[in-house]
PDB file of C-alpha atoms and ligand atoms in Angstrom:
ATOM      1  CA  UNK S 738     -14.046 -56.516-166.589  1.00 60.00           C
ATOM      2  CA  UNK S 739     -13.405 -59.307-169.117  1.00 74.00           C
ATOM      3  CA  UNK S 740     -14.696 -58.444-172.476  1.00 86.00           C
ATOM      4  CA  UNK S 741     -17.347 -61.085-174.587  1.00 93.00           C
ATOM      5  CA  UNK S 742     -16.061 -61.253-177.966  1.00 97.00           C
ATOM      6  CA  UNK S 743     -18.435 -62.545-180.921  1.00 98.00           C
ATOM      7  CA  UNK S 744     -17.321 -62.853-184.608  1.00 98.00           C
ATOM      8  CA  UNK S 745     -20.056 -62.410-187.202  1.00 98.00           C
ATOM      9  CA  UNK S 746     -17.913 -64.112-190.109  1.00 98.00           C
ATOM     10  CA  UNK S 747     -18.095 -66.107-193.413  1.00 97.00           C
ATOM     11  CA  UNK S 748     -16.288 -69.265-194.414  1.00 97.00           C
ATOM     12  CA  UNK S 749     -13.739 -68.205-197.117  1.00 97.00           C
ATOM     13  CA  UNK S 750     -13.272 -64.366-196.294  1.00 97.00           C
ATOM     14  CA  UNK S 751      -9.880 -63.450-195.855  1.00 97.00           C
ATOM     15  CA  UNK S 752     -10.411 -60.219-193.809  1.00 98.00           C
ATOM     16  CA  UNK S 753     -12.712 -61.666-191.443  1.00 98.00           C
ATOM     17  CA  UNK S 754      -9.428 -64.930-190.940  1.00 98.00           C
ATOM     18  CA  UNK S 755      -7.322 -61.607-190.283  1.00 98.00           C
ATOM     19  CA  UNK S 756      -9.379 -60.956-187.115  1.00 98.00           C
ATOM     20  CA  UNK S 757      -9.452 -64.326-186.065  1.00 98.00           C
ATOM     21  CA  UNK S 758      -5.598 -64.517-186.434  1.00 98.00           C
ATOM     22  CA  UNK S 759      -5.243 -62.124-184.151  1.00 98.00           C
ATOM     23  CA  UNK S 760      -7.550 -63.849-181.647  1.00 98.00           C
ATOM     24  CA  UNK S 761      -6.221 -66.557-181.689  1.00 98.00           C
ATOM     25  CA  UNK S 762      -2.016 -65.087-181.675  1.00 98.00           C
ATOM     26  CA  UNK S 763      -3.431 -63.284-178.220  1.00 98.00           C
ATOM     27  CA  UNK S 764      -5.881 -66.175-177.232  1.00 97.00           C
ATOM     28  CA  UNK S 765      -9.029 -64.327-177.023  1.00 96.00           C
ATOM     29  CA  UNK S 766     -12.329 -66.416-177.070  1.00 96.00           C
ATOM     30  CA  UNK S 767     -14.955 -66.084-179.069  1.00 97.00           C
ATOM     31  CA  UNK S 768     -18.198 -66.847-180.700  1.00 97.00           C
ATOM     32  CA  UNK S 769     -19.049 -67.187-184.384  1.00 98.00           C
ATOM     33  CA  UNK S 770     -21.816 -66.537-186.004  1.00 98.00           C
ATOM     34  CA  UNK S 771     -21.527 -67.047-190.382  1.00 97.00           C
ATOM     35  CA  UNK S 772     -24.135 -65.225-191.933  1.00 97.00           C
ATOM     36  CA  UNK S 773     -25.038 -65.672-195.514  1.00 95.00           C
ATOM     37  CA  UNK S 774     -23.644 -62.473-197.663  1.00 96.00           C
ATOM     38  CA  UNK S 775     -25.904 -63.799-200.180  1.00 93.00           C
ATOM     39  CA  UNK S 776     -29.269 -63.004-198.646  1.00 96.00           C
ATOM     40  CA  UNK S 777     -27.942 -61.094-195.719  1.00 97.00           C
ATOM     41  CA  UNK S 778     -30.456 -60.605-192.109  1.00 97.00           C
ATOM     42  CA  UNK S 779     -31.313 -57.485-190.992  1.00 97.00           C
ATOM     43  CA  UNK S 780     -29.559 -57.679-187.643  1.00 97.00           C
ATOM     44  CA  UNK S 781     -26.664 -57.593-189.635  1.00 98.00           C
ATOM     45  CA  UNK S 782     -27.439 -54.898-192.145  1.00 97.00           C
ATOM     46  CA  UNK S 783     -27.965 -53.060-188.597  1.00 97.00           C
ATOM     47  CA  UNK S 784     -24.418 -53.354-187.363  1.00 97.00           C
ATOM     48  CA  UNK S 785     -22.333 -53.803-190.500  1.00 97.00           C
ATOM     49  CA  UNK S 786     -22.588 -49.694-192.305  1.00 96.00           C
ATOM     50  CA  UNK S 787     -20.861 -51.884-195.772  1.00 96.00           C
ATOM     51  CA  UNK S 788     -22.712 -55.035-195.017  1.00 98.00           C
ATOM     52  CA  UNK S 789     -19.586 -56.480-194.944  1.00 98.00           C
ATOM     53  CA  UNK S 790     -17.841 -59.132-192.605  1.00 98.00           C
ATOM     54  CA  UNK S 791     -16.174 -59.157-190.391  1.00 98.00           C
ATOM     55  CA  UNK S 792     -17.806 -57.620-187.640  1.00 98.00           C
ATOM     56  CA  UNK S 793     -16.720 -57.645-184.227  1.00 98.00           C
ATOM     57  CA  UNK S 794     -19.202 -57.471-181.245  1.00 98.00           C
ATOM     58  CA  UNK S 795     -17.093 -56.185-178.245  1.00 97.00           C
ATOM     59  CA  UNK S 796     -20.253 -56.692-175.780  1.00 94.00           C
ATOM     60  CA  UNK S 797     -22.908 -54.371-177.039  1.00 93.00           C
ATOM     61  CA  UNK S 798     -20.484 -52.647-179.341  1.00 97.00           C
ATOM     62  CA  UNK S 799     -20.260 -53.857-182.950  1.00 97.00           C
ATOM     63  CA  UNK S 800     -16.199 -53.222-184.305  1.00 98.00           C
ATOM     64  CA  UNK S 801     -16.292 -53.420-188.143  1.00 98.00           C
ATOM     65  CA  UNK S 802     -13.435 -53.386-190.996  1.00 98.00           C
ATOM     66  CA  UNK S 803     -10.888 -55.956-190.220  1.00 98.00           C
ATOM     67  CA  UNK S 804      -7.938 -53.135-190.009  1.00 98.00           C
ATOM     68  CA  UNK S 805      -9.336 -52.014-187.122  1.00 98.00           C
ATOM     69  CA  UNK S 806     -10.447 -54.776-185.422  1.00 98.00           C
ATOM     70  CA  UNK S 807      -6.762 -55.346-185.201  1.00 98.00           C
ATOM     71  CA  UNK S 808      -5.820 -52.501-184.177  1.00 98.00           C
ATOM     72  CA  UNK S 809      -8.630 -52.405-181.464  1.00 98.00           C
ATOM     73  CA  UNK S 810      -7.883 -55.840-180.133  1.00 98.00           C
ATOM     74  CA  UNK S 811      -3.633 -54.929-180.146  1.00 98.00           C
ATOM     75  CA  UNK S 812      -4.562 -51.799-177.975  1.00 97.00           C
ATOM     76  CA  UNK S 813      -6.509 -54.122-175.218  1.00 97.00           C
ATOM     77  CA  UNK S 814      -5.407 -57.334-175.743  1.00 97.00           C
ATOM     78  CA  UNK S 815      -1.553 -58.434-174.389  1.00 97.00           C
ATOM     79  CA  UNK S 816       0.661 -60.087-176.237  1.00 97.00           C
ATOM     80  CA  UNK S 817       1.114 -56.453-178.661  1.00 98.00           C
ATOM     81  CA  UNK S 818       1.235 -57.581-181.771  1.00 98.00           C
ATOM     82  CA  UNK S 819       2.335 -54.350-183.285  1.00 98.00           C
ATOM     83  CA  UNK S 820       5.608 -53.567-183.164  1.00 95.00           C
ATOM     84  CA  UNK S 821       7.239 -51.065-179.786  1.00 95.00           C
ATOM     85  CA  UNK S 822       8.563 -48.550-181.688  1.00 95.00           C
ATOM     86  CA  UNK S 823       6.082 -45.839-183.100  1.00 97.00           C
ATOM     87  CA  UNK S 824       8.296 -46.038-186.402  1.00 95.00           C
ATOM     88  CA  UNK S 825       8.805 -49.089-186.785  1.00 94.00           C
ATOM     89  CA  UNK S 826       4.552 -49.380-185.938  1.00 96.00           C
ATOM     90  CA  UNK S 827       4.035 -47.136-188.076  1.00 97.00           C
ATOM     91  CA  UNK S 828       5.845 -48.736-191.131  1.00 95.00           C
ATOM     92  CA  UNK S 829       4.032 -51.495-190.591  1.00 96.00           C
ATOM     93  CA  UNK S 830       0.964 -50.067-190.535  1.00 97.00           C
ATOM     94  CA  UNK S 831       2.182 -48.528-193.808  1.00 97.00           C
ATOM     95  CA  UNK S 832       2.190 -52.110-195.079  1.00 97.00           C
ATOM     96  CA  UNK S 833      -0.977 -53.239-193.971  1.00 97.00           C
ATOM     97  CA  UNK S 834      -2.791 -50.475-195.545  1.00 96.00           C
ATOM     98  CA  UNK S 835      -1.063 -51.695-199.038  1.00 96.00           C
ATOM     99  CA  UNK S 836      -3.213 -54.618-198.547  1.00 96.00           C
ATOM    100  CA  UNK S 837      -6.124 -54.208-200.771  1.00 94.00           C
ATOM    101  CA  UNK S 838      -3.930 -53.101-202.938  1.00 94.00           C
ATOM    102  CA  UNK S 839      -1.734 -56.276-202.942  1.00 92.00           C
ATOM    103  CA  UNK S 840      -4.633 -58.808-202.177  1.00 84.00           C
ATOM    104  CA  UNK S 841      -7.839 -57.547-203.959  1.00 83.00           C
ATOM    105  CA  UNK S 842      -8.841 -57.043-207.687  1.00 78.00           C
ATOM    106  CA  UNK S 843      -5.649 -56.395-209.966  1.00 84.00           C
ATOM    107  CA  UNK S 844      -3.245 -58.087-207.229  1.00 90.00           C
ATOM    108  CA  UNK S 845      -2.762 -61.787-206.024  1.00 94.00           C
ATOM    109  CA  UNK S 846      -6.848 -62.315-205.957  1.00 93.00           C
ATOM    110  CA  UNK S 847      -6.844 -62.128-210.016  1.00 94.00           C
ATOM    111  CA  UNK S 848      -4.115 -64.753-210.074  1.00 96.00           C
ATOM    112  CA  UNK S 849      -5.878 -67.256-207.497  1.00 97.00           C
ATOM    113  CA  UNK S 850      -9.249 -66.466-208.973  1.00 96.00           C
ATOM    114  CA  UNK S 851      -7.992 -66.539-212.966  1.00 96.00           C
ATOM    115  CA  UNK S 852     -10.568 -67.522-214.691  1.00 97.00           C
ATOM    116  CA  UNK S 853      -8.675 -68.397-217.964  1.00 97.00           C
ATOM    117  CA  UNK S 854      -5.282 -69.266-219.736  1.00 96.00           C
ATOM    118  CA  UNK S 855      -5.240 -66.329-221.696  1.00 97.00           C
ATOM    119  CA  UNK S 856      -6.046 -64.141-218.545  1.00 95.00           C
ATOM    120  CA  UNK S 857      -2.711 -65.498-217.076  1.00 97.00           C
ATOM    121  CA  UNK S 858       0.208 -63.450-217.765  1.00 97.00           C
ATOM    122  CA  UNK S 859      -1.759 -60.693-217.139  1.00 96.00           C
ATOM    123  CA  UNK S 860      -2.651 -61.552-213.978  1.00 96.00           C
ATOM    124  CA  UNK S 861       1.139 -62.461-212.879  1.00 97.00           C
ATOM    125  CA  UNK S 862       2.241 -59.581-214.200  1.00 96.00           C
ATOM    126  CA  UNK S 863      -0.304 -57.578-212.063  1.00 96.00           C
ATOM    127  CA  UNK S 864       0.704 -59.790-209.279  1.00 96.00           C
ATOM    128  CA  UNK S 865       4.680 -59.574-209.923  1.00 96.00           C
ATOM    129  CA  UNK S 866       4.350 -55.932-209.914  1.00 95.00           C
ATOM    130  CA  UNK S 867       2.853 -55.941-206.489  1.00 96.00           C
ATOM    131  CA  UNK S 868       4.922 -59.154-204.275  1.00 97.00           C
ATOM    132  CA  UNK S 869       8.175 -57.134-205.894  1.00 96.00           C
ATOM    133  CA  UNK S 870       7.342 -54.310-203.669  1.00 96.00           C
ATOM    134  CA  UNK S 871       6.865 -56.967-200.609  1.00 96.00           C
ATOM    135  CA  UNK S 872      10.458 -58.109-201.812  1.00 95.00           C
ATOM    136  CA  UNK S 873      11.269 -54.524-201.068  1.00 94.00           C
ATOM    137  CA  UNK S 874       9.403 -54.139-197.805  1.00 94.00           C
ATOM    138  CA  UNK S 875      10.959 -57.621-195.965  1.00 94.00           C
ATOM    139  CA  UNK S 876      14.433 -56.665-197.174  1.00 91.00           C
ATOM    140  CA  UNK S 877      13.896 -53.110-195.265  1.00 87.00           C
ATOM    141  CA  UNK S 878      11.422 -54.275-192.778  1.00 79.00           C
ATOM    142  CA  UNK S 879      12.587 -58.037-191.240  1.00 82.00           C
ATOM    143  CA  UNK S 880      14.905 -58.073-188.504  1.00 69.00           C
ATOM    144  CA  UNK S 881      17.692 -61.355-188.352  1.00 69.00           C
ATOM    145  CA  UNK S 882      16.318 -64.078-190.722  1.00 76.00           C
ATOM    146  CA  UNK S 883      12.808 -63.489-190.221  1.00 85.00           C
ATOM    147  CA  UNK S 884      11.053 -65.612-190.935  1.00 92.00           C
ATOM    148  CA  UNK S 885       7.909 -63.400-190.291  1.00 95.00           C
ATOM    149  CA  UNK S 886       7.101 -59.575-191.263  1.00 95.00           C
ATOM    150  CA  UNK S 887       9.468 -58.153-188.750  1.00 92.00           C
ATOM    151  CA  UNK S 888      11.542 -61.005-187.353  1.00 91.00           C
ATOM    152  CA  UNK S 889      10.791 -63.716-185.267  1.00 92.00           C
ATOM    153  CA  UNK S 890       7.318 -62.357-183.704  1.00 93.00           C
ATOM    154  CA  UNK S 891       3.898 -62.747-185.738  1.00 97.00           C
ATOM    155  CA  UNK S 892       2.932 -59.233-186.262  1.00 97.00           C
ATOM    156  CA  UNK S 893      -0.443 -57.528-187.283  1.00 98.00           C
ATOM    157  CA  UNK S 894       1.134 -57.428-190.974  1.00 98.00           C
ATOM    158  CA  UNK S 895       1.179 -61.127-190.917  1.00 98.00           C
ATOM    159  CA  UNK S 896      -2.565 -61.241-189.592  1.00 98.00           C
ATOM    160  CA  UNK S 897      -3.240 -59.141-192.702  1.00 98.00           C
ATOM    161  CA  UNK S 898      -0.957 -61.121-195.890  1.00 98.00           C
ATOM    162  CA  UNK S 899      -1.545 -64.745-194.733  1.00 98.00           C
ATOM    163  CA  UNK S 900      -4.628 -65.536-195.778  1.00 98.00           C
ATOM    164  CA  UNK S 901      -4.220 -64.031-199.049  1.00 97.00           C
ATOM    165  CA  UNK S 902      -1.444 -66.378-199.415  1.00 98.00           C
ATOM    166  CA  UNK S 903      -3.117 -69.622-197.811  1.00 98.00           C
ATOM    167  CA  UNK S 904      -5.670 -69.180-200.625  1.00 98.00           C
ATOM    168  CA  UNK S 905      -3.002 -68.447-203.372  1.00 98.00           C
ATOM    169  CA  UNK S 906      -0.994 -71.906-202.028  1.00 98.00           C
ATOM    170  CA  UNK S 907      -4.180 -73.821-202.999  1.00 98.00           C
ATOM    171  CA  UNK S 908      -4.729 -72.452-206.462  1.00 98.00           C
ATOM    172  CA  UNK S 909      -0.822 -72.430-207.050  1.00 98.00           C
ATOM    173  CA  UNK S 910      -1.371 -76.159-206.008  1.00 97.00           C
ATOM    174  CA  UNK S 911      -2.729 -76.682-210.214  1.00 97.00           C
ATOM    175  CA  UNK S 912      -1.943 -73.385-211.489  1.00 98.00           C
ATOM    176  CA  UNK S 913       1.858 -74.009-210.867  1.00 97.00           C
ATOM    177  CA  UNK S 914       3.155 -70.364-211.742  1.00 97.00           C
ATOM    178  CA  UNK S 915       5.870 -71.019-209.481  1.00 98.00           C
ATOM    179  CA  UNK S 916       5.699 -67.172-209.675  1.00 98.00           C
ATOM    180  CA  UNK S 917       6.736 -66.488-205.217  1.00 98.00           C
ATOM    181  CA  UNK S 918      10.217 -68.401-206.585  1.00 98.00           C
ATOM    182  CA  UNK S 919      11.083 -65.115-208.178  1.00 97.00           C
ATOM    183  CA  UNK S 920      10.554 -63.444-204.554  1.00 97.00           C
ATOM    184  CA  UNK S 921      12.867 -65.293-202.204  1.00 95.00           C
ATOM    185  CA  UNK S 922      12.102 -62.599-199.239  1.00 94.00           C
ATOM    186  CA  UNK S 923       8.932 -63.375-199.886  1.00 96.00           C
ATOM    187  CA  UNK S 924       8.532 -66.959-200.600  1.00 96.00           C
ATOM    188  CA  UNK S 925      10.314 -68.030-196.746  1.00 95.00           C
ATOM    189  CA  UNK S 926       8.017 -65.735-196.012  1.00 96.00           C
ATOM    190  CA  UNK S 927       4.868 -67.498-196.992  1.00 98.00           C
ATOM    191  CA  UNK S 928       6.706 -70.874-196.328  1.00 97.00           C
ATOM    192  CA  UNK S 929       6.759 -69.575-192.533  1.00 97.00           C
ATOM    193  CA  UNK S 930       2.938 -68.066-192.713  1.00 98.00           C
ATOM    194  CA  UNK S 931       1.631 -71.208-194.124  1.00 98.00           C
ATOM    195  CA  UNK S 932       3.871 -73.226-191.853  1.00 98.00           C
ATOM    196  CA  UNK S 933       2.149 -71.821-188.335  1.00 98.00           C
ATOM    197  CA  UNK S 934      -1.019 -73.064-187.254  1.00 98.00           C
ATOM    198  CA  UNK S 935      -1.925 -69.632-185.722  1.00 98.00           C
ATOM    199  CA  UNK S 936      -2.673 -68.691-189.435  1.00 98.00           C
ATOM    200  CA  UNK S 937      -3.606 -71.255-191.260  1.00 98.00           C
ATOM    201  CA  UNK S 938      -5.712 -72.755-188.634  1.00 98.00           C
ATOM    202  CA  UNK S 939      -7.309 -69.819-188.112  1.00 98.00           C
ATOM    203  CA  UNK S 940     -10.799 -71.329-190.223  1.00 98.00           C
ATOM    204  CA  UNK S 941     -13.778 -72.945-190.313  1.00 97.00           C
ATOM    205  CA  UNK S 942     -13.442 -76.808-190.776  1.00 97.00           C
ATOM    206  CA  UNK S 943     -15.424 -76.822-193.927  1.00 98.00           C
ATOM    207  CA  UNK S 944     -13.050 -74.065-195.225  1.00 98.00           C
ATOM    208  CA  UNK S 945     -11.393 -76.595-197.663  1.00 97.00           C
ATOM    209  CA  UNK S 946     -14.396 -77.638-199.275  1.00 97.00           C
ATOM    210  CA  UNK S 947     -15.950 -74.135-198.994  1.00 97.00           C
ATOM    211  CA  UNK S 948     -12.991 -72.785-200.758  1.00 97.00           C
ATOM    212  CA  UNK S 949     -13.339 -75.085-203.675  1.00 97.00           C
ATOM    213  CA  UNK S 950     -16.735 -73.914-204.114  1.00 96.00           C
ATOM    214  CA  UNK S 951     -15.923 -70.592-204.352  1.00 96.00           C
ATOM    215  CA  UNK S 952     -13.329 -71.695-207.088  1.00 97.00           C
ATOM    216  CA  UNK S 953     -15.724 -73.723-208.608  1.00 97.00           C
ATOM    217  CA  UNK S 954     -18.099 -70.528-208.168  1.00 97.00           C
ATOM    218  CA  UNK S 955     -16.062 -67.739-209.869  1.00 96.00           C
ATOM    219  CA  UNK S 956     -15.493 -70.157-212.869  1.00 97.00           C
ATOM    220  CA  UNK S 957     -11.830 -70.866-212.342  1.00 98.00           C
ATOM    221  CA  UNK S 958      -8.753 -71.855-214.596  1.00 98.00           C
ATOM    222  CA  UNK S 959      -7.805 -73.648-210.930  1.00 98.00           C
ATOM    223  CA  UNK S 960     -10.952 -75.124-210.298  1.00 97.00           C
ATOM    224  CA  UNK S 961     -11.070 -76.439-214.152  1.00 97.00           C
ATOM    225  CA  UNK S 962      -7.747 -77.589-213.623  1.00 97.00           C
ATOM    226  CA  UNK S 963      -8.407 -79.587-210.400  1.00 96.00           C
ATOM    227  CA  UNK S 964     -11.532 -81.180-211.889  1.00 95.00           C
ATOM    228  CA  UNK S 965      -9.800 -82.336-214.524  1.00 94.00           C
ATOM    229  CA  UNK S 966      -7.109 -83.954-212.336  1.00 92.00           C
ATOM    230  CA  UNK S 967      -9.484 -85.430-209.938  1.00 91.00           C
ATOM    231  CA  UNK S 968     -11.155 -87.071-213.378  1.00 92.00           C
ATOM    232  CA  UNK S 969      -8.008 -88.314-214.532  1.00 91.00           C
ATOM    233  CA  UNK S 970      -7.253 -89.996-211.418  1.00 84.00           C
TER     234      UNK S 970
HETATM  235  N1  GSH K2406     -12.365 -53.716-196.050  1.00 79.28           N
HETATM  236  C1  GSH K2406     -13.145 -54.787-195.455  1.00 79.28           C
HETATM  237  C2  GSH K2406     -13.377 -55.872-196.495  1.00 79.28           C
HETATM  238  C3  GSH K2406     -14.325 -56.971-195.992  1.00 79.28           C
HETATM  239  C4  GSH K2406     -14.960 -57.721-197.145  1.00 79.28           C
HETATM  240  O1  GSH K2406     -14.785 -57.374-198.333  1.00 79.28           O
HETATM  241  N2  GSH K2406     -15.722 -58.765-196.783  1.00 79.28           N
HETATM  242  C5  GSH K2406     -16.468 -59.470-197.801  1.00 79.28           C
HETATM  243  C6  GSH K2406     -16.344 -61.002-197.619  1.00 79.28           C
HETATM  244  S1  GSH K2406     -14.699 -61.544-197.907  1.00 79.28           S
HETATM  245  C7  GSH K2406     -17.935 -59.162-197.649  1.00 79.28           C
HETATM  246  O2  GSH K2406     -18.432 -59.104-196.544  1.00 79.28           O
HETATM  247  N3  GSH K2406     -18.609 -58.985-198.763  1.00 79.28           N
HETATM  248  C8  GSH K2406     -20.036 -58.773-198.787  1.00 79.28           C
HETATM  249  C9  GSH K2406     -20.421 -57.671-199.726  1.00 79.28           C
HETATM  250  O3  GSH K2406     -19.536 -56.925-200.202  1.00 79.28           O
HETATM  251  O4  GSH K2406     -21.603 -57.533-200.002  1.00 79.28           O
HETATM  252  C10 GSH K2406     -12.401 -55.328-194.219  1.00 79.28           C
HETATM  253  O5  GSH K2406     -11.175 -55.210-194.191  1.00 79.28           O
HETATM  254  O6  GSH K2406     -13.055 -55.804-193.282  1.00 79.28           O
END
């Protein structure tokens, strides 16, 4: 039987681009429907425990967190995304679970979202702290040159970094920390995430401008600095 698949997502949410990566690497169709996580509807209250996108309904089932959405749709869904070899799998899934750690609140997400100059070198510093263990992880981890996670496949770990990084590469854009040069692992890397369509096309169309909102939003040191660039144009 061949499964319906139905996103409930939101415009700028990295963890809900994750599952859609993944879609997309394995060509699953799907519906979306974006709520508003401002003044969220019952219906999805009912089917989200953390009122929190994404959610995946698998036909009457409703598959939240985006972790295991992946690792749902890599146990039904050919091309395998994870690597063959349960140690090499489970490193990996070693580094996806460093995620929030490396994405969220102290890591790359204070940096992108900085809301000040002052804030700054705190916020690289959190950041250099965390993309030095990725150094570590690719130099152990990647097989030949790369240039993804574990070689030349897309693998659930790149599902899970890129769009941290695609929304880094837009406030690096004015910030200009030119912090990833001090990661060369890591910066081809990015180059190669940011490069494939898989995961950077793996958004809304109004994700651009949505994006900027959110900068504009938060109160930004990028979003300041774009303004004033677009003013002195
Ligand atoms: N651990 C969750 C994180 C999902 C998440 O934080 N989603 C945000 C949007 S980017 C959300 O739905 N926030 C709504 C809220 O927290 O009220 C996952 O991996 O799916």
């Amino acid at each position: 039987m061949t499964e319906t698949y139905h996103l409930i997502s939101s415009v700028t949410c990295p963890w809900v681009q994750r599952s859609v990566i993944t879609m997309r690497a394995k060509g699953v169709a799907f519906d979306v429907t974006y709520v508003n996580l401002r003044e969220k509807p019952g219906w999805f209250l009912e089917i989200s425990p953390h009122g929190k996108v994404p959610v995946l309904k698998v036909g009457d089932a409703a598959l939240f967190e985006s972790n295991a959405i992946a690792e749902y749709l890599d146990e039904v869904v050919e091309p395998q995304l994870h690597p063959a070899d349960p140690i090499k799998r489970a490193q990996n899934r070693a580094w996806t679970d460093f995620l929030p750690t490396f994405g969220w609140g102290p890591g790359l997400n204070n940096l992108t979202y900085c809301k000040t100059r002052e804030d700054l070198p705190e916020a690289l510093e959190n950041a250099r702290l965390r993309l030095a263990r990725l150094e570590g992880a690719i130099a152990r981890e990647r097989g030949n040159d790369g240039p993804y996670f574990n070689g030349v496949k897309l693998c659930l770990v790149d599902a899970a970094y890129g769009p941290f990084f695609q929304r880094f590469a837009i406030a690096e854009r004015v910030l200009q920390t030119d912090i990833l040069a001090e990661f060369p692992l890591v910066s081809t890397w990015v180059d190669a995430l940011l490069a494939d369509d898989t995961v950077t096309g793996a958004v809304d169309d109004t994700f651009a401008a949505e994006f900027d909102k959110n900068l504009e939003r938060r109160g930004t040191l990028a979003w300041e600095l774009m303004s004033a660039a677009a003013a002195a144009e």
